[in-house]
């Protein structure tokens, strides 16, 4: 398709673009701008149009994408998030503030103790999972079924949760 033929076909279809633009924008001036921008993009990208495909659908797609992009630009520009109220309460929960290192030392000691108190059958798969092994890798390494690995890790978590429930706020 020559450039002249393309321009002629686009011009014929352009009259059917305005009602669609009006439906999208709900404003006459914005609709005219949208049609104009659509036609400009079509002319600049005529080399991307494949002859034999539906030109009208191609133009509608350009229009829709242009409208969506413009809408996203406008909403991003106009959205102001008032985060002052959120930051007012940020990190104010006394349960999570450590004033000295002693408290965190106690917690780490208790966690290590709870892990050490697990039986080896549960501790080994749990620690392997904790350091990054996948279930299948643990199963292969320990030569046990994958279901057993999952079950042992689940039980280890349950036992650790029970042993460390003193640190669970509100429970």
PDB file of C-alpha atoms in Angstrom:
ATOM      1  CA  UNK A   1       0.000   0.000   0.000  1.00  0.00           C
ATOM      2  CA  UNK A   2       1.426   3.343  -0.999  1.00  0.00           C
ATOM      3  CA  UNK A   3       1.621   6.279   1.328  1.00  0.00           C
ATOM      4  CA  UNK A   4      -1.092   8.107  -0.612  1.00  0.00           C
ATOM      5  CA  UNK A   5      -3.485   5.131  -0.442  1.00  0.00           C
ATOM      6  CA  UNK A   6      -2.840   4.750   3.284  1.00  0.00           C
ATOM      7  CA  UNK A   7      -3.524   8.447   3.923  1.00  0.00           C
ATOM      8  CA  UNK A   8      -6.716   8.302   1.835  1.00  0.00           C
ATOM      9  CA  UNK A   9      -8.057   5.276   3.763  1.00  0.00           C
ATOM     10  CA  UNK A  10      -7.166   6.807   7.132  1.00  0.00           C
ATOM     11  CA  UNK A  11      -8.951  10.016   6.160  1.00  0.00           C
ATOM     12  CA  UNK A  12     -12.113   8.078   5.233  1.00  0.00           C
ATOM     13  CA  UNK A  13     -12.081   6.187   8.540  1.00  0.00           C
ATOM     14  CA  UNK A  14     -11.223   9.263  10.628  1.00  0.00           C
ATOM     15  CA  UNK A  15     -14.862  10.407  10.649  1.00  0.00           C
ATOM     16  CA  UNK A  16     -15.886   7.269  12.524  1.00  0.00           C
ATOM     17  CA  UNK A  17     -13.225   7.859  15.188  1.00  0.00           C
ATOM     18  CA  UNK A  18     -14.853  10.950  16.718  1.00  0.00           C
ATOM     19  CA  UNK A  19     -17.905   9.193  18.264  1.00  0.00           C
ATOM     20  CA  UNK A  20     -15.622   6.603  19.859  1.00  0.00           C
ATOM     21  CA  UNK A  21     -13.314   9.342  21.162  1.00  0.00           C
ATOM     22  CA  UNK A  22     -16.335  11.190  22.533  1.00  0.00           C
ATOM     23  CA  UNK A  23     -17.461   8.015  24.278  1.00  0.00           C
ATOM     24  CA  UNK A  24     -14.020   7.612  25.871  1.00  0.00           C
ATOM     25  CA  UNK A  25     -13.382  11.209  26.930  1.00  0.00           C
ATOM     26  CA  UNK A  26     -16.933  12.548  27.516  1.00  0.00           C
ATOM     27  CA  UNK A  27     -15.680  15.967  26.384  1.00  0.00           C
ATOM     28  CA  UNK A  28     -15.815  17.441  22.866  1.00  0.00           C
ATOM     29  CA  UNK A  29     -12.435  19.194  22.998  1.00  0.00           C
ATOM     30  CA  UNK A  30     -10.685  16.188  24.515  1.00  0.00           C
ATOM     31  CA  UNK A  31     -12.301  13.970  21.877  1.00  0.00           C
ATOM     32  CA  UNK A  32     -10.948  16.188  19.075  1.00  0.00           C
ATOM     33  CA  UNK A  33      -7.483  16.089  20.658  1.00  0.00           C
ATOM     34  CA  UNK A  34      -7.646  12.318  20.995  1.00  0.00           C
ATOM     35  CA  UNK A  35      -8.648  11.863  17.338  1.00  0.00           C
ATOM     36  CA  UNK A  36      -5.887  14.224  16.258  1.00  0.00           C
ATOM     37  CA  UNK A  37      -3.282  12.400  18.346  1.00  0.00           C
ATOM     38  CA  UNK A  38      -4.507   9.048  17.022  1.00  0.00           C
ATOM     39  CA  UNK A  39      -4.204  10.193  13.415  1.00  0.00           C
ATOM     40  CA  UNK A  40      -0.758  11.641  14.066  1.00  0.00           C
ATOM     41  CA  UNK A  41       0.444   8.369  15.599  1.00  0.00           C
ATOM     42  CA  UNK A  42      -1.070   6.410  12.714  1.00  0.00           C
ATOM     43  CA  UNK A  43       0.748   8.545  10.166  1.00  0.00           C
ATOM     44  CA  UNK A  44       4.043   8.336  12.031  1.00  0.00           C
ATOM     45  CA  UNK A  45       3.729   4.550  12.336  1.00  0.00           C
ATOM     46  CA  UNK A  46       2.235   3.701   8.940  1.00  0.00           C
ATOM     47  CA  UNK A  47       5.198   1.398   8.280  1.00  0.00           C
ATOM     48  CA  UNK A  48       3.992  -0.790  11.164  1.00  0.00           C
ATOM     49  CA  UNK A  49       0.572  -1.321   9.589  1.00  0.00           C
ATOM     50  CA  UNK A  50       0.322  -4.637   7.744  1.00  0.00           C
ATOM     51  CA  UNK A  51      -1.535  -4.456   4.453  1.00  0.00           C
ATOM     52  CA  UNK A  52      -4.559  -6.714   4.394  1.00  0.00           C
ATOM     53  CA  UNK A  53      -5.378  -6.273   8.065  1.00  0.00           C
ATOM     54  CA  UNK A  54      -8.240  -4.199   9.448  1.00  0.00           C
ATOM     55  CA  UNK A  55      -7.158  -0.531   9.341  1.00  0.00           C
ATOM     56  CA  UNK A  56     -10.182   0.634  11.326  1.00  0.00           C
ATOM     57  CA  UNK A  57      -9.410  -1.785  14.176  1.00  0.00           C
ATOM     58  CA  UNK A  58      -5.764  -0.697  14.098  1.00  0.00           C
ATOM     59  CA  UNK A  59      -6.799   2.952  14.460  1.00  0.00           C
ATOM     60  CA  UNK A  60      -9.240   2.125  17.271  1.00  0.00           C
ATOM     61  CA  UNK A  61      -6.464   0.275  19.096  1.00  0.00           C
ATOM     62  CA  UNK A  62      -4.141   3.262  18.740  1.00  0.00           C
ATOM     63  CA  UNK A  63      -6.913   5.514  20.058  1.00  0.00           C
ATOM     64  CA  UNK A  64      -7.702   3.293  23.015  1.00  0.00           C
ATOM     65  CA  UNK A  65      -4.037   2.924  23.996  1.00  0.00           C
ATOM     66  CA  UNK A  66      -3.481   6.673  23.642  1.00  0.00           C
ATOM     67  CA  UNK A  67      -6.499   7.381  25.837  1.00  0.00           C
ATOM     68  CA  UNK A  68      -5.308   4.911  28.496  1.00  0.00           C
ATOM     69  CA  UNK A  69      -1.774   6.352  28.486  1.00  0.00           C
ATOM     70  CA  UNK A  70      -3.077   9.906  28.795  1.00  0.00           C
ATOM     71  CA  UNK A  71      -5.460   8.885  31.568  1.00  0.00           C
ATOM     72  CA  UNK A  72      -2.638   7.189  33.486  1.00  0.00           C
ATOM     73  CA  UNK A  73      -0.425  10.281  33.135  1.00  0.00           C
ATOM     74  CA  UNK A  74      -3.170  12.536  34.452  1.00  0.00           C
ATOM     75  CA  UNK A  75      -4.046  10.323  37.413  1.00  0.00           C
ATOM     76  CA  UNK A  76      -0.395   9.854  38.402  1.00  0.00           C
ATOM     77  CA  UNK A  77       0.208  13.580  38.220  1.00  0.00           C
ATOM     78  CA  UNK A  78      -2.853  14.410  40.315  1.00  0.00           C
ATOM     79  CA  UNK A  79      -2.533  11.722  42.953  1.00  0.00           C
ATOM     80  CA  UNK A  80      -1.130  13.010  46.201  1.00  0.00           C
ATOM     81  CA  UNK A  81      -0.777  10.514  48.980  1.00  0.00           C
ATOM     82  CA  UNK A  82      -1.069  11.947  52.450  1.00  0.00           C
ATOM     83  CA  UNK A  83       1.169   9.667  54.434  1.00  0.00           C
ATOM     84  CA  UNK A  84       1.601  11.860  57.504  1.00  0.00           C
ATOM     85  CA  UNK A  85      -0.967   9.872  59.459  1.00  0.00           C
ATOM     86  CA  UNK A  86       0.680   6.593  58.449  1.00  0.00           C
ATOM     87  CA  UNK A  87       4.175   7.706  59.429  1.00  0.00           C
ATOM     88  CA  UNK A  88       2.892   9.039  62.740  1.00  0.00           C
ATOM     89  CA  UNK A  89       2.462   5.442  63.943  1.00  0.00           C
ATOM     90  CA  UNK A  90       5.444   3.975  62.129  1.00  0.00           C
ATOM     91  CA  UNK A  91       7.650   1.913  64.478  1.00  0.00           C
ATOM     92  CA  UNK A  92       5.939   3.072  67.661  1.00  0.00           C
ATOM     93  CA  UNK A  93       4.904  -0.342  68.915  1.00  0.00           C
ATOM     94  CA  UNK A  94       6.890  -0.971  72.086  1.00  0.00           C
ATOM     95  CA  UNK A  95       7.043  -4.702  71.336  1.00  0.00           C
ATOM     96  CA  UNK A  96       9.346  -4.060  68.390  1.00  0.00           C
ATOM     97  CA  UNK A  97      11.634  -1.403  69.822  1.00  0.00           C
ATOM     98  CA  UNK A  98      14.862  -2.588  71.352  1.00  0.00           C
ATOM     99  CA  UNK A  99      16.503  -0.062  73.616  1.00  0.00           C
ATOM    100  CA  UNK A 100      19.610  -2.102  74.217  1.00  0.00           C
ATOM    101  CA  UNK A 101      21.190  -5.219  72.831  1.00  0.00           C
ATOM    102  CA  UNK A 102      20.368  -7.404  75.816  1.00  0.00           C
ATOM    103  CA  UNK A 103      16.783  -8.049  74.757  1.00  0.00           C
ATOM    104  CA  UNK A 104      17.771  -9.103  71.252  1.00  0.00           C
ATOM    105  CA  UNK A 105      20.537 -11.297  72.685  1.00  0.00           C
ATOM    106  CA  UNK A 106      17.952 -13.091  74.821  1.00  0.00           C
ATOM    107  CA  UNK A 107      15.683 -13.612  71.830  1.00  0.00           C
ATOM    108  CA  UNK A 108      18.467 -14.992  69.645  1.00  0.00           C
ATOM    109  CA  UNK A 109      19.615 -17.267  72.459  1.00  0.00           C
ATOM    110  CA  UNK A 110      16.073 -18.565  72.971  1.00  0.00           C
ATOM    111  CA  UNK A 111      15.610 -19.195  69.247  1.00  0.00           C
ATOM    112  CA  UNK A 112      18.902 -21.086  69.002  1.00  0.00           C
ATOM    113  CA  UNK A 113      17.992 -23.097  72.088  1.00  0.00           C
ATOM    114  CA  UNK A 114      14.565 -23.975  70.677  1.00  0.00           C
ATOM    115  CA  UNK A 115      16.139 -25.132  67.410  1.00  0.00           C
ATOM    116  CA  UNK A 116      18.746 -27.175  69.294  1.00  0.00           C
ATOM    117  CA  UNK A 117      15.956 -28.860  71.310  1.00  0.00           C
ATOM    118  CA  UNK A 118      14.297 -30.160  68.127  1.00  0.00           C
ATOM    119  CA  UNK A 119      14.990 -33.793  67.390  1.00  0.00           C
ATOM    120  CA  UNK A 120      17.538 -34.326  64.617  1.00  0.00           C
ATOM    121  CA  UNK A 121      14.828 -35.771  62.341  1.00  0.00           C
ATOM    122  CA  UNK A 122      13.050 -32.391  62.374  1.00  0.00           C
ATOM    123  CA  UNK A 123      15.993 -30.031  62.883  1.00  0.00           C
ATOM    124  CA  UNK A 124      18.002 -31.169  59.849  1.00  0.00           C
ATOM    125  CA  UNK A 125      15.291 -30.669  57.169  1.00  0.00           C
ATOM    126  CA  UNK A 126      14.139 -27.453  58.870  1.00  0.00           C
ATOM    127  CA  UNK A 127      17.636 -25.927  58.869  1.00  0.00           C
ATOM    128  CA  UNK A 128      18.276 -27.039  55.281  1.00  0.00           C
ATOM    129  CA  UNK A 129      15.032 -25.353  54.232  1.00  0.00           C
ATOM    130  CA  UNK A 130      15.925 -22.291  56.295  1.00  0.00           C
ATOM    131  CA  UNK A 131      19.284 -21.836  54.553  1.00  0.00           C
ATOM    132  CA  UNK A 132      17.687 -22.103  51.120  1.00  0.00           C
ATOM    133  CA  UNK A 133      17.391 -25.694  50.004  1.00  0.00           C
ATOM    134  CA  UNK A 134      14.208 -26.607  48.116  1.00  0.00           C
ATOM    135  CA  UNK A 135      12.000 -29.484  49.284  1.00  0.00           C
ATOM    136  CA  UNK A 136      13.175 -31.726  46.439  1.00  0.00           C
ATOM    137  CA  UNK A 137      16.848 -31.019  47.178  1.00  0.00           C
ATOM    138  CA  UNK A 138      16.342 -31.854  50.864  1.00  0.00           C
ATOM    139  CA  UNK A 139      14.537 -35.075  49.956  1.00  0.00           C
ATOM    140  CA  UNK A 140      17.357 -36.143  47.635  1.00  0.00           C
ATOM    141  CA  UNK A 141      20.103 -35.200  50.083  1.00  0.00           C
ATOM    142  CA  UNK A 142      18.472 -36.970  53.055  1.00  0.00           C
ATOM    143  CA  UNK A 143      17.118 -39.795  50.858  1.00  0.00           C
ATOM    144  CA  UNK A 144      13.563 -39.504  52.191  1.00  0.00           C
ATOM    145  CA  UNK A 145      10.262 -38.870  50.378  1.00  0.00           C
ATOM    146  CA  UNK A 146       9.335 -35.247  49.670  1.00  0.00           C
ATOM    147  CA  UNK A 147       6.105 -35.600  51.659  1.00  0.00           C
ATOM    148  CA  UNK A 148       8.126 -36.602  54.698  1.00  0.00           C
ATOM    149  CA  UNK A 149      10.353 -33.547  54.239  1.00  0.00           C
ATOM    150  CA  UNK A 150       7.330 -31.235  54.118  1.00  0.00           C
ATOM    151  CA  UNK A 151       5.784 -32.917  57.145  1.00  0.00           C
ATOM    152  CA  UNK A 152       8.976 -32.683  59.215  1.00  0.00           C
ATOM    153  CA  UNK A 153       9.439 -29.005  58.376  1.00  0.00           C
ATOM    154  CA  UNK A 154       5.810 -28.356  59.310  1.00  0.00           C
ATOM    155  CA  UNK A 155       6.203 -30.142  62.639  1.00  0.00           C
ATOM    156  CA  UNK A 156       9.480 -28.300  63.340  1.00  0.00           C
ATOM    157  CA  UNK A 157       7.741 -24.974  62.749  1.00  0.00           C
ATOM    158  CA  UNK A 158       4.909 -25.971  65.069  1.00  0.00           C
ATOM    159  CA  UNK A 159       7.304 -27.006  67.826  1.00  0.00           C
ATOM    160  CA  UNK A 160       9.319 -23.787  67.440  1.00  0.00           C
ATOM    161  CA  UNK A 161       6.134 -21.737  67.558  1.00  0.00           C
ATOM    162  CA  UNK A 162       5.110 -23.451  70.786  1.00  0.00           C
ATOM    163  CA  UNK A 163       8.580 -23.040  72.305  1.00  0.00           C
ATOM    164  CA  UNK A 164       8.760 -19.340  71.388  1.00  0.00           C
ATOM    165  CA  UNK A 165       5.144 -18.338  72.039  1.00  0.00           C
ATOM    166  CA  UNK A 166       6.359 -16.043  74.799  1.00  0.00           C
ATOM    167  CA  UNK A 167       7.540 -13.668  72.017  1.00  0.00           C
ATOM    168  CA  UNK A 168       4.256 -13.678  70.108  1.00  0.00           C
ATOM    169  CA  UNK A 169       2.511 -10.383  70.939  1.00  0.00           C
ATOM    170  CA  UNK A 170      -1.202 -10.710  71.649  1.00  0.00           C
ATOM    171  CA  UNK A 171      -1.321 -14.510  71.487  1.00  0.00           C
TER     172      UNK A 171
END
